Coordinates of C-alpha atoms in Angstrom, one line a residue:
M1 CA 12.4 -26.0 1.5
S2 CA 13.6 -22.0 1.4
E3 CA 11.5 -19.5 2.8
D4 CA 11.1 -18.0 -0.2
Q5 CA 9.6 -21.2 -1.7
K6 CA 7.6 -21.7 1.7
Q7 CA 6.3 -18.5 0.8
A8 CA 5.5 -18.9 -2.5
L9 CA 3.7 -22.6 -2.2
L10 CA 1.3 -21.0 0.7
K11 CA 0.1 -18.2 -1.3
Q12 CA -0.6 -20.0 -4.2
T13 CA -2.0 -23.1 -2.0
L14 CA -4.7 -20.2 -0.5
W15 CA -5.3 -18.6 -3.6
N16 CA -6.4 -21.7 -5.3
I17 CA -8.4 -22.6 -2.4
A18 CA -10.3 -19.2 -2.7
N19 CA -10.6 -19.5 -6.0
D20 CA -11.7 -23.4 -6.1
L21 CA -14.3 -22.9 -3.3
R22 CA -16.3 -19.5 -4.4
G23 CA -17.9 -20.8 -6.9
N24 CA -20.7 -18.8 -8.8
M25 CA -20.0 -15.9 -5.5
D26 CA -18.7 -12.8 -6.5
A27 CA -15.1 -12.5 -5.3
D28 CA -15.3 -9.7 -3.5
D29 CA -17.7 -10.8 -1.3
F30 CA -15.8 -14.1 -1.3
R31 CA -13.2 -12.3 0.3
D32 CA -14.7 -11.4 3.3
Y33 CA -15.2 -14.7 4.4
I34 CA -11.8 -16.2 3.4
L35 CA -10.0 -13.6 4.7
G36 CA -11.7 -13.9 8.1
F37 CA -11.7 -17.6 8.6
I38 CA -8.1 -17.4 7.7
F39 CA -7.5 -14.6 10.3
Y40 CA -9.9 -16.9 12.8
K41 CA -7.3 -19.6 12.3
Y42 CA -4.9 -17.4 12.9
L43 CA -5.8 -16.6 16.3
S44 CA -6.8 -20.0 17.3
R45 CA -3.1 -21.1 16.8
K46 CA -1.5 -18.4 18.3
M47 CA -4.4 -19.0 21.2
K48 CA -3.0 -23.1 21.5
L49 CA 0.7 -22.4 21.2
Y50 CA 0.9 -19.2 23.8
A51 CA -2.0 -21.3 26.4
N52 CA 0.6 -23.9 25.7
E53 CA 3.2 -22.2 26.7
I54 CA 1.5 -20.7 30.1
L55 CA 0.8 -24.5 30.9
Q56 CA 4.4 -26.2 30.0
P57 CA 5.6 -25.7 33.9
D58 CA 2.7 -27.6 35.0
G59 CA 2.9 -30.3 32.7
L60 CA -0.2 -29.8 30.7
T61 CA -1.3 -28.7 27.9
F62 CA -4.2 -26.4 26.6
D63 CA -6.2 -29.5 25.0
D64 CA -6.2 -30.8 28.6
I65 CA -7.2 -28.2 30.5
E66 CA -11.1 -28.8 29.4
G67 CA -12.9 -31.9 31.7
H68 CA -9.8 -31.2 34.2
E69 CA -11.1 -30.9 38.2
Q70 CA -9.4 -27.8 38.1
E71 CA -10.5 -26.1 34.6
E72 CA -12.1 -23.5 36.1
L73 CA -9.0 -22.3 37.7
L74 CA -6.7 -22.6 34.9
I75 CA -9.4 -21.3 32.3
N76 CA -9.6 -18.2 34.2
N77 CA -5.6 -18.2 34.4
V78 CA -4.8 -18.4 30.9
R79 CA -7.9 -16.2 29.7
D80 CA -5.9 -13.2 32.4
F81 CA -2.3 -13.9 30.5
A82 CA -3.5 -14.2 27.3
L83 CA -5.6 -11.1 27.2
E84 CA -2.9 -9.3 28.6
K85 CA 0.0 -10.5 26.0
L86 CA -2.7 -11.2 22.6
G87 CA -5.7 -9.2 23.0
Y88 CA -8.4 -11.8 23.4
F89 CA -8.9 -15.5 24.7
L90 CA -10.5 -18.8 23.4
K91 CA -11.6 -22.0 24.8
P92 CA -10.1 -25.5 24.1
S93 CA -13.3 -25.8 22.4
E94 CA -13.5 -22.8 20.1
L95 CA -10.6 -23.1 18.7
F96 CA -10.8 -23.6 14.7
S97 CA -9.2 -26.9 14.6
E98 CA -12.0 -28.0 16.2
L99 CA -15.0 -26.5 14.0
A100 CA -13.3 -27.9 11.4
K101 CA -12.7 -31.6 12.9
R102 CA -16.9 -31.2 14.2
G103 CA -18.0 -29.9 10.4
N104 CA -16.6 -33.0 9.1
S105 CA -16.3 -35.9 11.6
G106 CA -17.7 -39.2 10.3
G107 CA -16.7 -38.2 7.0
K108 CA -19.8 -35.8 6.2
N109 CA -20.8 -32.6 6.9
N110 CA -22.2 -31.8 10.1
F111 CA -24.1 -28.1 10.8
I112 CA -22.0 -25.8 12.8
L113 CA -23.0 -22.5 11.2
G114 CA -24.4 -21.9 14.5
D115 CA -21.5 -23.3 16.9
L116 CA -19.3 -21.2 14.2
A117 CA -21.7 -17.7 14.6
N118 CA -20.8 -18.6 18.7
V119 CA -17.4 -18.5 18.7
L120 CA -16.8 -15.7 16.5
T121 CA -18.5 -13.7 18.8
S122 CA -16.6 -14.9 21.6
I123 CA -13.5 -14.1 20.5
E124 CA -15.0 -10.2 20.3
Q125 CA -16.6 -10.1 23.8
S126 CA -13.7 -12.0 25.4
T127 CA -11.8 -8.4 24.7
M128 CA -15.1 -6.5 26.5
G129 CA -13.7 -4.4 29.6
S130 CA -9.9 -4.8 28.4
E131 CA -7.4 -2.8 26.7
S132 CA -7.8 -4.6 23.7
E133 CA -11.3 -4.1 23.4
D134 CA -11.5 -1.3 21.0
D135 CA -9.1 -3.4 18.5
F136 CA -11.5 -6.4 18.6
G137 CA -14.3 -5.0 18.7
N138 CA -17.0 -6.1 15.6
L139 CA -14.0 -7.6 14.0
F140 CA -16.2 -10.2 12.5
E141 CA -19.0 -8.3 11.4
D142 CA -18.5 -9.0 7.4
L143 CA -18.8 -12.6 8.0
D144 CA -22.7 -13.0 7.4
L145 CA -22.8 -16.4 8.1
T146 CA -27.4 -16.2 7.3
S147 CA -26.5 -14.5 4.0
S148 CA -28.0 -16.1 0.7
K149 CA -24.5 -15.5 -1.1
L150 CA -23.3 -18.5 0.6
G151 CA -26.1 -20.4 -1.2
K152 CA -30.2 -20.7 -1.0
T153 CA -30.8 -23.2 2.0
E154 CA -29.0 -23.4 5.5
D155 CA -27.4 -26.8 4.7
A156 CA -25.9 -25.3 1.2
K157 CA -24.6 -22.4 3.3
N158 CA -22.8 -25.2 5.8
E159 CA -21.5 -27.1 3.6
L160 CA -19.4 -24.0 1.8
I161 CA -18.1 -23.4 5.0
V162 CA -17.3 -26.6 6.3
K163 CA -15.7 -26.9 3.2
V164 CA -13.7 -23.3 3.4
L165 CA -12.5 -24.7 7.1
T166 CA -11.5 -28.1 6.0
H167 CA -9.5 -27.1 3.3
L168 CA -7.5 -24.3 5.3
E169 CA -7.2 -27.0 8.3
T170 CA -5.1 -29.1 5.8
I171 CA -2.2 -25.9 5.7
D172 CA 0.5 -25.6 8.5
F173 CA 0.9 -22.1 9.4
D174 CA 3.8 -22.7 10.7
L175 CA 3.5 -20.0 14.1
E176 CA 6.1 -21.5 15.6
N177 CA 8.5 -20.1 13.7
S178 CA 8.6 -16.4 14.9
D179 CA 11.1 -15.2 13.0
S180 CA 8.9 -15.5 9.6
D181 CA 6.1 -13.5 8.5
I182 CA 5.3 -15.7 5.6
L183 CA 1.3 -15.8 7.0
G184 CA 1.5 -12.1 7.0
D185 CA 2.8 -11.9 3.4
A186 CA 0.1 -14.6 2.7
Y187 CA -2.4 -12.9 3.7
E188 CA -1.3 -9.5 2.3
Y189 CA -1.0 -11.2 -0.8
L190 CA -4.4 -12.5 -0.9
I191 CA -5.9 -9.2 -0.3
G192 CA -3.9 -7.8 -3.6
Q193 CA -5.5 -10.5 -5.8
F194 CA -8.9 -10.2 -4.9
A195 CA -8.3 -6.6 -4.8
S196 CA -6.5 -7.4 -9.0
G197 CA -10.3 -8.6 -9.7
A198 CA -12.2 -5.9 -8.0
G199 CA -12.0 -2.9 -10.6
K200 CA -12.6 0.2 -9.5
K201 CA -13.5 -1.2 -6.0
A202 CA -9.9 -2.2 -5.4
G203 CA -9.3 2.1 -4.8
E204 CA -11.3 1.3 -1.5
F205 CA -8.9 -0.9 0.2
Y206 CA -5.9 -1.3 -1.7
T207 CA -1.9 -0.3 -2.4
P208 CA -0.3 -2.0 -5.0
Q209 CA 3.2 -3.0 -3.5
Q210 CA 4.9 -1.3 -5.7
V211 CA 3.9 2.2 -5.1
S212 CA 3.9 1.8 -1.4
K213 CA 7.8 0.1 -1.3
I214 CA 8.5 3.7 -3.2
L215 CA 6.1 5.4 -0.3
A216 CA 7.7 3.6 2.5
Q217 CA 11.8 4.0 0.9
L218 CA 10.9 7.8 0.8
V219 CA 9.6 8.3 4.1
T220 CA 12.4 6.2 6.0
T221 CA 15.4 7.6 4.0
G222 CA 18.0 8.1 6.4
K223 CA 15.6 6.4 9.4
T224 CA 16.6 3.3 10.5
K225 CA 13.6 3.3 13.2
L226 CA 10.5 5.2 13.6
K227 CA 8.2 6.5 16.5
S228 CA 5.3 6.2 14.7
V229 CA 4.1 5.8 11.0
Y230 CA 0.3 7.4 10.3
D231 CA -2.0 6.9 7.2
P232 CA -5.0 9.0 6.9
T233 CA -6.5 6.5 4.6
C234 CA -5.4 3.6 5.8
G235 CA -7.5 0.7 3.7
S236 CA -6.3 -2.8 4.5
G237 CA -2.8 -1.5 6.1
S238 CA -0.8 -2.3 3.1
L239 CA 1.3 0.8 3.6
L240 CA 2.0 1.2 7.0
L241 CA 2.6 -2.5 7.0
R242 CA 5.0 -2.0 4.0
V243 CA 7.3 0.8 5.9
A244 CA 7.4 -1.5 9.0
K245 CA 9.8 -3.5 6.5
E246 CA 12.2 -0.6 5.3
V247 CA 13.3 -0.3 9.0
N248 CA 14.0 -1.7 12.3
D249 CA 11.8 -0.9 14.2
V250 CA 8.6 1.6 14.0
G251 CA 7.1 2.0 17.7
E252 CA 3.0 2.9 16.8
F253 CA 1.1 2.5 14.0
Y254 CA -1.5 5.4 13.6
G255 CA -4.3 4.9 10.5
Q256 CA -7.9 6.0 10.2
E257 CA -10.3 4.3 7.4
S258 CA -14.2 4.9 6.8
N259 CA -15.4 2.2 5.1
P260 CA -16.1 -0.4 8.2
T261 CA -15.2 -3.6 5.9
T262 CA -11.8 -2.5 4.9
Y263 CA -11.5 -0.7 8.6
N264 CA -11.5 -4.6 9.9
L265 CA -9.6 -6.0 7.1
C266 CA -6.8 -3.6 8.2
R267 CA -7.1 -4.6 12.1
M268 CA -6.8 -7.9 10.7
N269 CA -4.0 -7.4 8.6
M270 CA -2.1 -5.6 11.6
I271 CA -2.9 -8.7 13.8
M272 CA -1.7 -11.3 11.0
H273 CA 1.8 -9.4 10.6
D274 CA 2.1 -9.9 14.6
V275 CA 1.4 -6.0 15.6
H276 CA 0.7 -6.1 19.0
Y277 CA -3.2 -4.6 19.6
K278 CA -1.5 -1.9 22.1
R279 CA 1.3 -0.9 19.1
F280 CA -1.7 -0.4 16.7
D281 CA -4.8 2.7 16.4
I282 CA -7.0 2.7 13.5
Y283 CA -9.9 4.5 13.5
N284 CA -12.8 4.2 11.5
E285 CA -14.7 7.4 10.5
D286 CA -14.1 10.2 7.7
T287 CA -10.8 11.4 7.8
L288 CA -11.6 15.0 7.0
V289 CA -14.7 15.3 8.3
N290 CA -14.3 13.1 11.8
P291 CA -10.6 12.9 12.6
S292 CA -9.6 10.5 15.6
P293 CA -9.6 12.2 19.0
N294 CA -6.8 9.9 19.8
H295 CA -4.6 11.3 16.4
I296 CA -5.4 15.1 16.1
D297 CA -3.5 16.5 19.0
K298 CA -0.2 14.0 18.4
R299 CA 2.4 14.7 15.2
F300 CA 4.1 11.9 12.7
E301 CA 7.6 11.0 12.1
A302 CA 6.2 9.2 8.8
I303 CA 3.7 9.6 6.6
V304 CA 1.6 8.1 3.7
A305 CA -0.8 7.6 1.9
N306 CA -3.2 6.8 -1.2
P307 CA -6.0 9.1 -0.8
P308 CA -9.3 8.4 -3.4
F309 CA -8.5 10.7 -6.1
S310 CA -10.6 13.6 -6.8
A311 CA -13.1 12.6 -3.9
K312 CA -16.2 15.1 -3.1
W313 CA -16.1 16.4 0.3
T314 CA -18.7 19.1 2.6
A315 CA -16.0 22.0 1.6
S316 CA -17.8 23.9 4.7
P317 CA -16.8 27.0 6.0
L318 CA -16.9 25.8 9.6
F319 CA -13.8 24.1 8.6
M320 CA -12.0 27.6 7.8
S321 CA -11.6 27.8 11.6
D322 CA -10.2 24.2 11.7
D323 CA -6.4 24.2 12.8
R324 CA -5.5 22.0 10.1
F325 CA -6.5 24.4 6.9
S326 CA -7.2 27.9 9.0
A327 CA -3.7 29.1 8.4
Y328 CA -4.1 28.5 4.1
G329 CA -6.8 31.2 4.1
K330 CA -8.8 28.6 1.6
L331 CA -10.2 25.5 1.1
A332 CA -9.8 22.5 -1.1
P333 CA -12.9 22.6 -3.9
K334 CA -15.8 20.3 -2.9
S335 CA -15.4 18.4 -5.8
K336 CA -11.9 18.0 -5.0
A337 CA -10.2 16.8 -1.5
D338 CA -7.3 16.4 -2.6
F339 CA -5.6 19.5 -1.2
A340 CA -7.6 19.1 2.3
F341 CA -6.3 15.8 2.7
V342 CA -2.6 16.9 2.3
Q343 CA -3.7 20.3 4.5
H344 CA -4.8 17.3 7.0
M345 CA -1.6 15.4 6.7
V346 CA 0.6 18.0 6.6
H347 CA -1.0 19.2 10.4
Q348 CA -0.7 15.2 11.9
L349 CA 3.4 15.5 10.7
A350 CA 5.9 16.2 13.1
D351 CA 8.9 18.2 12.7
N352 CA 11.1 16.0 11.8
G353 CA 9.0 13.7 9.8
T354 CA 8.2 13.1 6.0
M355 CA 5.5 12.3 4.4
A356 CA 5.1 11.3 0.6
C357 CA 1.4 10.7 -0.4
V358 CA -0.2 9.4 -4.3
L359 CA -2.7 12.5 -5.4
P360 CA -3.7 13.1 -9.1
H361 CA -1.8 15.3 -11.5
G362 CA -4.5 17.6 -11.4
V363 CA -2.7 19.0 -7.5
L364 CA -0.2 19.9 -9.4
F365 CA -1.3 22.8 -12.0
R366 CA -5.0 23.5 -11.2
G367 CA -5.8 27.0 -10.3
A368 CA -7.6 28.7 -7.7
A369 CA -7.9 27.7 -4.6
E370 CA -6.1 24.4 -4.7
G371 CA -3.4 26.8 -6.5
H372 CA -3.2 29.2 -3.5
I373 CA -2.8 26.3 -1.1
R374 CA 0.1 25.5 -3.3
K375 CA 1.7 28.3 -3.0
F376 CA 1.2 28.7 0.3
L377 CA 3.3 25.3 1.4
I378 CA 5.3 25.8 -1.2
E379 CA 6.1 30.2 -0.8
D380 CA 5.3 31.0 3.0
K381 CA 5.9 27.4 4.3
N382 CA 8.9 25.9 1.9
Y383 CA 7.5 22.3 2.7
L384 CA 7.6 20.7 -0.4
D385 CA 10.2 18.5 -1.1
A386 CA 9.9 16.4 -4.4
V387 CA 7.1 15.4 -7.3
I388 CA 7.2 12.9 -8.7
G389 CA 5.4 11.8 -12.2
L390 CA 4.4 7.9 -11.9
P391 CA 2.9 5.9 -15.3
A392 CA -0.7 6.0 -16.2
N393 CA -2.1 2.4 -15.5
I394 CA -0.5 1.2 -12.5
F395 CA -3.7 1.3 -10.2
Y396 CA -6.3 -1.0 -10.3
G397 CA -10.0 0.6 -11.2
T398 CA -8.0 3.6 -12.9
S399 CA -5.8 3.8 -15.4
I400 CA -5.0 8.2 -14.8
P401 CA -1.5 8.8 -14.4
T402 CA -0.9 10.2 -10.7
C403 CA 2.2 11.2 -8.9
I404 CA 3.5 11.8 -5.5
L405 CA 4.4 14.3 -3.6
V406 CA 6.9 14.3 -0.4
L407 CA 6.3 17.1 2.1
K408 CA 8.9 18.0 4.9
K409 CA 8.9 20.7 6.9
N410 CA 12.6 20.6 7.9
R411 CA 14.1 20.6 4.5
T412 CA 18.1 21.1 5.8
E413 CA 20.2 18.3 5.1
D414 CA 20.5 14.9 7.6
P415 CA 24.0 13.9 8.0
R416 CA 22.6 11.0 8.3
H417 CA 21.8 10.8 4.6
S418 CA 25.2 11.3 3.6
E419 CA 25.9 8.3 5.5
L420 CA 23.7 6.4 4.5
V421 CA 24.5 6.8 0.5
S422 CA 27.9 6.8 1.7
E423 CA 27.7 3.3 2.6
S424 CA 25.3 1.7 0.5
H425 CA 27.1 3.5 -2.7
P426 CA 30.5 4.7 -2.4
K427 CA 30.9 5.0 -6.3
D428 CA 27.6 6.6 -7.2
N429 CA 28.8 9.3 -4.1
Q430 CA 32.2 9.6 -5.8
R431 CA 30.2 10.6 -9.4
H432 CA 27.8 12.9 -7.4
S433 CA 30.9 15.2 -5.9
E434 CA 32.8 15.2 -9.2
L435 CA 29.5 16.5 -10.6
V436 CA 28.7 19.4 -8.1
S437 CA 27.8 22.8 -9.6
E438 CA 28.5 25.8 -7.0
S439 CA 25.6 27.2 -8.8
H440 CA 23.6 24.6 -8.4
P441 CA 20.3 25.6 -5.5
K442 CA 20.4 24.0 -1.9
R443 CA 17.7 21.7 -0.9
H444 CA 16.1 24.0 1.4
E445 CA 16.2 26.3 -2.0
S446 CA 14.7 23.9 -4.6
I447 CA 12.4 21.3 -5.7
L448 CA 12.8 18.0 -7.0
F449 CA 11.0 17.2 -9.9
I450 CA 11.3 13.2 -11.3
D451 CA 9.7 12.3 -14.5
A452 CA 9.1 8.2 -14.0
S453 CA 6.4 8.2 -16.4
Q454 CA 7.6 5.8 -18.6
H455 CA 9.8 3.8 -17.0
F456 CA 7.9 1.0 -16.3
E457 CA 6.9 -2.7 -18.0
K458 CA 4.1 -3.9 -18.9
V459 CA 2.3 -7.1 -17.6
K460 CA -1.2 -8.2 -19.5
T461 CA -3.6 -4.6 -19.0
Q462 CA -1.2 -3.0 -15.8
N463 CA 1.6 -0.8 -16.2
V464 CA 4.3 -2.5 -13.6
L465 CA 7.2 -0.9 -11.7
Q466 CA 9.8 -3.3 -11.7
D467 CA 12.8 -3.2 -8.3
K468 CA 15.0 -1.6 -10.9
H469 CA 12.7 1.2 -11.7
I470 CA 11.3 2.0 -7.7
D471 CA 15.5 2.1 -7.2
K472 CA 15.9 5.0 -10.0
I473 CA 13.4 6.5 -8.2
V474 CA 14.3 6.2 -4.7
D475 CA 18.1 6.9 -5.1
T476 CA 17.5 10.0 -7.2
Y477 CA 15.7 11.6 -4.4
R478 CA 18.0 10.2 -1.8
A479 CA 20.5 11.5 -3.5
Y480 CA 19.1 15.2 -3.9
C481 CA 18.7 14.3 0.2
H482 CA 22.0 13.1 0.9
S483 CA 24.7 16.1 -1.0
E484 CA 24.7 19.7 0.0
R485 CA 25.2 20.8 -3.4
I486 CA 22.7 18.4 -5.7
Q487 CA 23.5 18.8 -9.3
S488 CA 23.9 14.8 -9.1
A489 CA 20.1 14.4 -8.1
T490 CA 19.6 15.9 -12.0
I491 CA 19.6 13.1 -14.5
D492 CA 19.3 14.5 -18.3
K493 CA 15.3 13.6 -19.4
Y494 CA 14.5 12.0 -16.1
S495 CA 14.9 14.5 -13.3
Y496 CA 15.8 18.3 -12.4
V497 CA 16.3 20.0 -9.6
A498 CA 14.2 23.3 -9.6
S499 CA 15.1 26.0 -7.5
L500 CA 12.5 28.1 -5.7
E501 CA 13.0 31.1 -7.9
E502 CA 11.8 29.2 -11.2
V503 CA 9.4 27.9 -9.7
K504 CA 8.0 31.2 -8.7
E505 CA 8.6 32.1 -12.3
N506 CA 6.3 29.4 -13.3
D507 CA 3.4 30.7 -11.6
Y508 CA 3.7 28.0 -8.7
N509 CA 2.6 25.6 -11.2
L510 CA 4.2 22.2 -10.9
N511 CA 3.3 20.0 -14.0
I512 CA 6.6 18.3 -14.2
P513 CA 6.9 19.1 -18.1
R514 CA 8.0 22.2 -17.6
Y515 CA 10.9 22.1 -15.3
V516 CA 11.7 18.0 -16.8
D517 CA 13.2 18.3 -20.8
T518 CA 12.0 14.6 -22.1
F519 CA 11.8 15.6 -25.5
E520 CA 14.1 13.1 -27.7
E521 CA 15.2 15.4 -30.9
E522 CA 14.5 13.4 -34.5
E523 CA 17.6 12.6 -36.5
P524 CA 18.5 15.4 -38.9
V525 CA 17.2 14.2 -42.3
D526 CA 19.7 13.9 -45.1
L527 CA 17.9 15.4 -48.4
A528 CA 20.6 14.6 -50.7
T529 CA 20.7 10.9 -49.2
V530 CA 16.6 10.9 -50.1
A531 CA 17.0 11.9 -53.1
K532 CA 19.3 9.5 -53.8
D533 CA 17.2 6.9 -52.7
L534 CA 14.2 8.2 -54.1
K535 CA 15.9 7.8 -57.9
A536 CA 17.0 4.1 -57.4
L537 CA 13.3 3.8 -55.9
E538 CA 11.9 5.2 -59.7
Q539 CA 14.4 2.6 -60.9
D540 CA 13.0 -0.2 -59.3
I541 CA 9.6 0.4 -60.0
A542 CA 11.1 0.7 -63.6
E543 CA 12.7 -2.2 -63.7
T544 CA 9.8 -4.3 -62.3
D545 CA 7.1 -2.2 -64.7
A546 CA 9.4 -3.6 -68.0
T547 CA 8.6 -6.9 -66.4
I548 CA 5.1 -7.4 -65.8
A549 CA 4.8 -6.0 -69.3
D550 CA 7.1 -8.6 -70.9
F551 CA 4.5 -11.0 -69.1
C552 CA 1.2 -9.7 -70.1
K553 CA 2.8 -9.7 -73.9
Q554 CA 3.7 -12.6 -73.5
L555 CA 0.2 -14.0 -72.1
N556 CA -1.5 -11.8 -74.8
I557 CA -3.6 -9.4 -71.6
E558 CA -3.0 -5.8 -71.5
T559 CA -1.0 -4.2 -69.1
P560 CA -2.4 -2.8 -65.7
F561 CA -0.4 0.0 -65.9

């Protein structure tokens, strides 16, 4: 079976289990349980494989050490190694497989809720005082085994939990294949499936993969590795992990999330994708009001974000002394925090970095404080690199059209962009060179506008960006990045490279139709042909009327006209 087939089978199997076992429980509630237990099984399998590796020189396995004459010494040694390597520790009796076996021994459901609660607590407690404590603390707090949502009685709750564990135990997670990210991708697939049924709530924790892919490819243009990537509204972490798929290596992952449940989901997602606990730092607080003290003084090479659209925030005058906002002279309005997030991200962006964020269309043209901030970013700082219009109805829970803003602090051409495009698109590169015009503005004197709003496929009730749509957006942006003279990034009725002077003439209004003309001219009407057709039609009508009149006469009835 191929890797793709394995992944498809695992995804479908996990989703079937989730659907079959949740019964009448709301999908959004069941999500926390099924994902939490998959994560517990992952930790258990990882623990057992690593312990077996440590004990192999002694001719022992992890299962052998309970009851061994040197049990305490062996347990302590494995614990020390595991805390450093994995960040947590589980005893052999605490492994997922043991709980599943205990709950279903003798062919009947045995009560294990108490044991399970103790094990989940033990995982968190095993990290106390270690470097990984913050990464595992309260990780399972959303798995409330006493909740009436699981069942009305303790036996009913236990029965459901045993069923979930028993079904999951039959699945081989294939962790021995260290090059495979099958399980991590299947885990993210489940998150996405739950998001698709969660309506408006989905926006709290998940960015659709099609959008994640665009953002990730934009910020990694011309790069094969990144020192750091940051998402100030990281949700389940899907954007951060997507960036990692676009380069060979990411040094460190940083994120902040205000929702505690989603924060836990993000940390689980990181670990499930085999991101070592020392390489990620996710913080649980409101980014605008309480930015992470570990993040605020750092500058990140790549920033991606899908902030909550037009969210409310305090906009307290005290923020005017905050370095993130003070230079602008204005704060984003209380009713719309969109530009507050942009200001925060610009503050955190490294001089050689790129940021890309999804925002509602209103940020392109709303006036007052937002217009002032927009003008400052363009006229005073020259940070805005590209504006990309996306189709409506591609996000869960909202049908509004959205846009992507791409910002860079250093907008001069990076020669690596030229090499990247030359190697991957030599024919396009030649065509680009042929189209060069001396009068076209250079990159740092312009802004790229892309109107991708009509480029999508309709799938059920959602609009979906296919690979060809994503590629066109990214290829157009990369053409803009790599060419000394960038006329080739202008595509009729799709994209336009506007000079800063043009933007100024439009009073820094970035509404895309002002720059990209998508008007389709109608074919000219030939009046002589139309007149001739009308005469022919009149003749046909007259003939038909005569036929009807003849029928009426034969039937001895009145004509209808």
